[in-house]
XYZ file of C-alpha atoms in Angstrom:
375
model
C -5.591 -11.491 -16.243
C -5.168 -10.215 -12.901
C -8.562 -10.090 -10.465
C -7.327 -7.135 -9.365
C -8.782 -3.764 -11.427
C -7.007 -0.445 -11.960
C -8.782 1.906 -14.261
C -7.111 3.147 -16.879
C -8.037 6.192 -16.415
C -6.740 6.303 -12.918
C -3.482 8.256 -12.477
C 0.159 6.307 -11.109
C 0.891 6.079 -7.959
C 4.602 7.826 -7.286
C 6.361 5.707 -3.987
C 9.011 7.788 -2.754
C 12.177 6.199 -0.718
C 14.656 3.405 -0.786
C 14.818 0.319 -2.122
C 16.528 -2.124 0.377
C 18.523 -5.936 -0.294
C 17.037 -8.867 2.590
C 19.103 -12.225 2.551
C 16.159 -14.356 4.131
C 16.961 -17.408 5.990
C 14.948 -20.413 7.290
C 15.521 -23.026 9.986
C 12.985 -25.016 12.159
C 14.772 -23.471 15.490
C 17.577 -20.985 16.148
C 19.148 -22.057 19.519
C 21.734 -18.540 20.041
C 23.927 -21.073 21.441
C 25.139 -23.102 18.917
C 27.373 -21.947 16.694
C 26.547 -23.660 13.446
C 22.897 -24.259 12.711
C 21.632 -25.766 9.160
C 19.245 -23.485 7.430
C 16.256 -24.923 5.279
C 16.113 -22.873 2.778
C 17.810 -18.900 2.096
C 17.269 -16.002 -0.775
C 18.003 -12.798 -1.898
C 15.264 -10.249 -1.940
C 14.752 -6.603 -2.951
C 12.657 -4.900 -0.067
C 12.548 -1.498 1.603
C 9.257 0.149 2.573
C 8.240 2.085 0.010
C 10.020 -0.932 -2.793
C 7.913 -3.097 -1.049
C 4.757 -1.021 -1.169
C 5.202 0.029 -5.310
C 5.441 -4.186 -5.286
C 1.747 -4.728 -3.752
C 0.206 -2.199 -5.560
C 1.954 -3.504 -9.020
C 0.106 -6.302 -7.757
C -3.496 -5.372 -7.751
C -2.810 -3.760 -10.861
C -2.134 -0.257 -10.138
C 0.505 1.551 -12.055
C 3.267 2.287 -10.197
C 6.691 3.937 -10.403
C 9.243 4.135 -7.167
C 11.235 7.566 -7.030
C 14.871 6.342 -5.007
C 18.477 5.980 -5.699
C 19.532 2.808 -6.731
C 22.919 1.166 -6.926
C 24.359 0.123 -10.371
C 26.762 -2.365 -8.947
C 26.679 -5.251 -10.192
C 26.158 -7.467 -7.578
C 22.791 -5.660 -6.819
C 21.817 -5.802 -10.275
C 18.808 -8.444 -9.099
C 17.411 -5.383 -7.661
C 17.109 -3.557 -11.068
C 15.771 -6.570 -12.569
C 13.422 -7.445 -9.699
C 11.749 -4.111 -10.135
C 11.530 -4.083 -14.280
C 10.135 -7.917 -13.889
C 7.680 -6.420 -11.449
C 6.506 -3.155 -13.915
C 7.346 -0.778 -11.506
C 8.728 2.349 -13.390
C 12.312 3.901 -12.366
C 12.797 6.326 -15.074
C 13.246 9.066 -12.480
C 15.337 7.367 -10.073
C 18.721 8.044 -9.691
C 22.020 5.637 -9.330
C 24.989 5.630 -7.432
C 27.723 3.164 -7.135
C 27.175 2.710 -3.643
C 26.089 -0.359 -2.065
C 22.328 -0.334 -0.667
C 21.161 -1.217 2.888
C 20.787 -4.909 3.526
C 18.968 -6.815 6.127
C 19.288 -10.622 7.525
C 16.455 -12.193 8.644
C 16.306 -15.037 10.261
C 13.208 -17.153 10.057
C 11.730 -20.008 12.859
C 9.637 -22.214 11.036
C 8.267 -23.644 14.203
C 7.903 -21.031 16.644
C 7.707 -18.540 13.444
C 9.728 -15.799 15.366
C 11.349 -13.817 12.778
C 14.616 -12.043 14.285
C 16.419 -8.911 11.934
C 19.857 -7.655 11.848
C 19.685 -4.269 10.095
C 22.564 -2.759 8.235
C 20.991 0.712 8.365
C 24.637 2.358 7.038
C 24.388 6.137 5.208
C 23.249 5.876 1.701
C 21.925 8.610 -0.850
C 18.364 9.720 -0.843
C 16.728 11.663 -3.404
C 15.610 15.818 -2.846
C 13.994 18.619 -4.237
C 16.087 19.469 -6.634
C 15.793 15.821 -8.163
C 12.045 15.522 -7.386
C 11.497 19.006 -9.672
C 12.752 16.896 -12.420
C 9.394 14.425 -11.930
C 6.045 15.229 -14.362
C 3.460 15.541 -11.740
C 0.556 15.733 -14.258
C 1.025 11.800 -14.495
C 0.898 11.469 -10.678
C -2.724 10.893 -8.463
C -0.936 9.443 -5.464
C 2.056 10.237 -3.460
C 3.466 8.227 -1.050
C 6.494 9.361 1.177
C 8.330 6.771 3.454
C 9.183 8.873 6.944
C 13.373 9.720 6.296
C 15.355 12.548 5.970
C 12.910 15.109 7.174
C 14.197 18.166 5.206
C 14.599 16.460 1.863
C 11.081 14.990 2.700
C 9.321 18.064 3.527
C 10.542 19.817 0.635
C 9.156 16.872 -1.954
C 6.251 17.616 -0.487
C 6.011 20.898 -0.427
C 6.387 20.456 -4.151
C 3.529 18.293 -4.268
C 1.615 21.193 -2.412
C 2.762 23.622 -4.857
C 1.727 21.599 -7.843
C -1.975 21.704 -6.496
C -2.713 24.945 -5.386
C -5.354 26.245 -7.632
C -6.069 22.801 -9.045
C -9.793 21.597 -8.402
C -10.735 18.454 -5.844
C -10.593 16.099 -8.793
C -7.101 16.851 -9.920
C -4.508 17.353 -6.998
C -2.436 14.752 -5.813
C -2.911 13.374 -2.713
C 0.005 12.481 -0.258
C 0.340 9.862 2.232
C 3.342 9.654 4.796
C 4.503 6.556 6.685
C 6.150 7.327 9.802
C 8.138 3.575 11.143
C 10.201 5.527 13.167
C 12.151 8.862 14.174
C 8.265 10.381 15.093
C 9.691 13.568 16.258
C 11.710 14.286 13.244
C 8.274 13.981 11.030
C 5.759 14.970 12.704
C 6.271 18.555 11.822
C 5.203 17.084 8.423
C 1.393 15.454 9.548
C -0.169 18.967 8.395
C 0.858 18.360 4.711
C -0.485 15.083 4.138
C -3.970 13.955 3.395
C -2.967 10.872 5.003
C -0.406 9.457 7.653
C 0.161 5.923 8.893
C 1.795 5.705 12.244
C 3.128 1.720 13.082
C 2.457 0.179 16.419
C 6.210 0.646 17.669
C 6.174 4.465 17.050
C 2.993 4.764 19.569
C 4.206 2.408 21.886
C 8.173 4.168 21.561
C 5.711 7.696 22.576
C 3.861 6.242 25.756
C 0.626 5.710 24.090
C -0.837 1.920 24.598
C -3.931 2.235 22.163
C -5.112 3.431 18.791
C -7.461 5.578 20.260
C -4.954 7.053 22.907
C -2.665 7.322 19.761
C -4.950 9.195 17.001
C -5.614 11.638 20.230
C -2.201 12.405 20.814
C -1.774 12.643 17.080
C -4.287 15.097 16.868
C -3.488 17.550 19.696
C -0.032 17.765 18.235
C -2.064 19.515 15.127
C -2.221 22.152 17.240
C -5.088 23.957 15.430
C -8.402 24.125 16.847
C -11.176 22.372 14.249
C -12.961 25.603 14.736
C -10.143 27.044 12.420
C -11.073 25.901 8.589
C -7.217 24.379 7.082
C -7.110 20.885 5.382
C -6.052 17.989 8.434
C -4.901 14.381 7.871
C -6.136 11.277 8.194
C -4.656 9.608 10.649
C -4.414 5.406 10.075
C -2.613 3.108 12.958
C -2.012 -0.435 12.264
C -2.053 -2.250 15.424
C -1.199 -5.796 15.291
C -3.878 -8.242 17.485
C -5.826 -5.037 18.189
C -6.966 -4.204 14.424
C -6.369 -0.966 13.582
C -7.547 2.623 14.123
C -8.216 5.632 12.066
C -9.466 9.483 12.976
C -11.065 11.198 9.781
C -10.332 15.107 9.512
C -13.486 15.946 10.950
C -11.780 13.718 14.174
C -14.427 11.003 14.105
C -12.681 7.447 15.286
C -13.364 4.214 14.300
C -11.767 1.169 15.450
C -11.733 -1.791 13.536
C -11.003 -5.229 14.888
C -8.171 -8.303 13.931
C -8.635 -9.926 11.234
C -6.310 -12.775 12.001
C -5.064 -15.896 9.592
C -5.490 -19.403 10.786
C -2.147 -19.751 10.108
C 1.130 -17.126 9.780
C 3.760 -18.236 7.592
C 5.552 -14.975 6.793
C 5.463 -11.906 8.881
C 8.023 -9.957 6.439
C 6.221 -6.939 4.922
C 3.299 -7.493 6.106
C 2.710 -3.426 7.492
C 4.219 -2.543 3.824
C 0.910 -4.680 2.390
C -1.215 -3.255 4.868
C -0.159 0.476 3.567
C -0.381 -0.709 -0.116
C -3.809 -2.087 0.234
C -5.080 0.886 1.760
C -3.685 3.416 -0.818
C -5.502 0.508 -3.153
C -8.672 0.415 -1.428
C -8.726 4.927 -0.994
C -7.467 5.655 -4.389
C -8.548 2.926 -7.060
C -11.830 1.615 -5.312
C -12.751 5.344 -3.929
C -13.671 4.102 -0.279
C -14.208 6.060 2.644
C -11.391 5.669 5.268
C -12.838 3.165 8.001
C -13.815 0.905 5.087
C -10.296 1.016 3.660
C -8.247 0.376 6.691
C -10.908 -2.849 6.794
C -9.867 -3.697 3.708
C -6.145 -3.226 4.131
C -6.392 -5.483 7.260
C -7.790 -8.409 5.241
C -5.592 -7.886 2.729
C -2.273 -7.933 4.914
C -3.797 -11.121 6.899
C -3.637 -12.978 3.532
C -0.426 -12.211 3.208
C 0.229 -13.191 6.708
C -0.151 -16.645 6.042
C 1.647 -16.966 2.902
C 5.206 -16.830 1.825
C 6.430 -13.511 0.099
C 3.983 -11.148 -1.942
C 3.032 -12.979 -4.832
C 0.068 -14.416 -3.154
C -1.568 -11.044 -3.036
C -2.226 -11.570 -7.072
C -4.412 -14.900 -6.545
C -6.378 -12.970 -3.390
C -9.944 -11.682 -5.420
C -10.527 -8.296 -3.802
C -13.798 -8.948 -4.372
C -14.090 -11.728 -1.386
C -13.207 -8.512 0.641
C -15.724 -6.466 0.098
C -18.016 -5.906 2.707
C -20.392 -2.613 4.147
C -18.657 -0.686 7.063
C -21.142 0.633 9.633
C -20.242 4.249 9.625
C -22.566 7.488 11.660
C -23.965 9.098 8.805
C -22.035 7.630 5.889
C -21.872 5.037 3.514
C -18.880 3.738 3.888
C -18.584 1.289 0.866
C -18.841 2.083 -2.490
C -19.606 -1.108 -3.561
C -22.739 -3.611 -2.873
C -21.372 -6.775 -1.327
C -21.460 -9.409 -4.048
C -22.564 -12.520 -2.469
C -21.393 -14.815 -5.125
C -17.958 -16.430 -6.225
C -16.192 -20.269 -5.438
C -14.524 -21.335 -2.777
C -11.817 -18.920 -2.242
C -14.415 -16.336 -1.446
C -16.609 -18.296 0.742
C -13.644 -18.699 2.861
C -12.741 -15.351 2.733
C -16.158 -14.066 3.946
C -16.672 -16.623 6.652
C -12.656 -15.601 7.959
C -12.621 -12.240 7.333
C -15.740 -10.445 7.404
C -15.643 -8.304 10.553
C -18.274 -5.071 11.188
C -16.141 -2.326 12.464
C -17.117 -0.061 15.450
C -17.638 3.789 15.114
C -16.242 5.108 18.541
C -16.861 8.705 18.360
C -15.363 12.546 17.716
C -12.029 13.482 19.297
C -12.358 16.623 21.153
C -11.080 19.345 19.329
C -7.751 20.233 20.700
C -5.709 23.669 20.599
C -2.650 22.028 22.735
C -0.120 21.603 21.815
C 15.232 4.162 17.502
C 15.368 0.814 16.765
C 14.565 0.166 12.922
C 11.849 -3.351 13.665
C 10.129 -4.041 10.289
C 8.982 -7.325 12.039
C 6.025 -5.602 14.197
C 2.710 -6.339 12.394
C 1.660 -3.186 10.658
């Protein structure tokens, strides 16, 4: 039985986007220079952001379905398999018999660079009209990977539609990773409850901080806090620096690295991150500064171990831990100061107190594809 809980009586989660094909290679050193190398080991795997997500949270034990196209050919039938192994529902995705995106990656087992060649060729994406077909009532959780803005936008409104005149307890809520392409979504931030913005996006926009970034984030808003409308939550992974989050009422917190004493895999890791904070928000009910804390323990685990399998033998209990918040408490569990070895280690390595910074001011104002950047 998995250490990981989901209650039963906690709704799916619904990942919407692609699911993606990785050859990954390994060798100790790749010298660009030579023209033959020997690699020590190579495999197939299914991937893709929001694939890779739905495979996390399948993990911890959520129920999960991914909403995509898939191909039918059959030399990509591992990816069919992959997911039904996995329990990830796809009884609303649709197929095509074209062939998905691929990726090589090339591992460095010593240096443990990781270098990507992306195949990121056209290839059909789901809409409206097929997301109309989906039974919301089964749904608590949306999450939309940042593509095709217009088919995106429209999913969501959707989504919006579904819950007007719901009560609190019963709408879904939305989440939207943005990777890349920040100007084509960020007309979408308003409609989300939450939004995850990587490292590379900031940095691709000027900003050189979390803090600079949820600023910037928020004056694009454009709507004064004086004026009453729902706002995101903003969340920004940002490698060695931790991570940073803004609340809707524009409170910041920053929480520091939690860093492995080794990394073995970088591959996913900002996918993890996302999954363990949808985990940590919408099974375990924690505030937002206590699960981006979470998700950043979670995604160093995975950091120093190959694939995401290991994420089943992590206890999520060895994570818990009270997040100093103004006003709030931020964990809705005690911290259980009991368990064997796994979660002695994990306290001593990853127990970090994270640091309220303060309220943004309220504000009236108005690529390259690198899944290697950590979170």
């Amino acid at each position: 039985m998995s250490k990981w809980c989901a209650l039963s009586s906690v709704r799916t989660v619904l990942c919407v986007g692609c699911t993606e094909v990785d050859y990954v290679a390994t060798l100790d050193k790749w010298d660009t220079d030579t023209e033959a190398f020997r690699l020590r080991a190579g495999s197939f795997h299914r991937s893709g952001r929001s694939s890779n997500v739905a495979t996390v949270l399948r993990l911890m034990g959520a129920n999960v379905d991914f909403f995509g196209v898939l191909s039918r050919l059959p030399t990509y039938r591992m990816v069919l398999d992959d997911l039904e192994k996995a329990g990830i529902g796809i009884d609303n995705c649709h197929f095509t018999d074209e062939p998905p995106p691929f990726s090589i990656i090339i591992q460095e087992s010593i240096s443990k660079r990781v270098t990507i060649s992306y195949c990121d060729k056209p290839f059909s994406y789901v809409n409206a009209k097929d997301f109309e077909k989906v039974d919301l009532d089964q749904y608590g959780w949306v999450n939309f990977e940042g593509r095709h803005p217009q088919d995106t936008c429209d999913m969501i409104n959707l989504v919006r539609r579904y819950n007007n005149g719901r009560d609190k307890r019963n709408r879904i809520k939305i989440s939207l990773q943005i990777y890349k392409d920040f100007k084509d979504m960020a007309d979408l931030m308003l409609m989300c409850d939450y939004v995850l913005v990587t490292k590379y996006v900031c940095e691709q926009e000027g900003w050189t901080s979390p803090r600079e970034s949820c600023e910037r984030l928020n004056e694009r808003l454009r709507i004064p806090r004086s004026i009453d409308v729902r706002r995101p939550n903003f969340v920004l992974p940002w490698s060695s620096l931790g991570a940073g989050c803004m609340n809707t009422d524009g409170e910041y917190f920053e929480l520091p690295a939690i860093k492995p004493k080794r990394i073995l895999d970088r591959v996913g890791d900002s996918d993890c991150f996302t999954a363990a904070f949808i985990y940590a928000t919408f099974i375990r009910q924690r505030h937002l500064a206590a699960a981006v804390e979470f998700a950043n323990g979670v995604a160093s685990f995975k950091l120093a171990h190959s694939g995401f399998r290991c994420i089943s033998q992590l206890d999520p209990d060895s994570l818990r831990r009270p997040v100093v918040m103004q006003g709030v408490d931020a964990s809705s569990e005690e911290e259980d100061n009991t368990g064997g070895e796994q979660q002695r280690m994990c306290r001593k390595y990853l127990f970090r107190p994270s640091v309220f910074v303060g309220r943004a001011d309220a504000s009236s104002s108005t690529s390259v594809f690198e899944k290697n950047q950590f979170i």
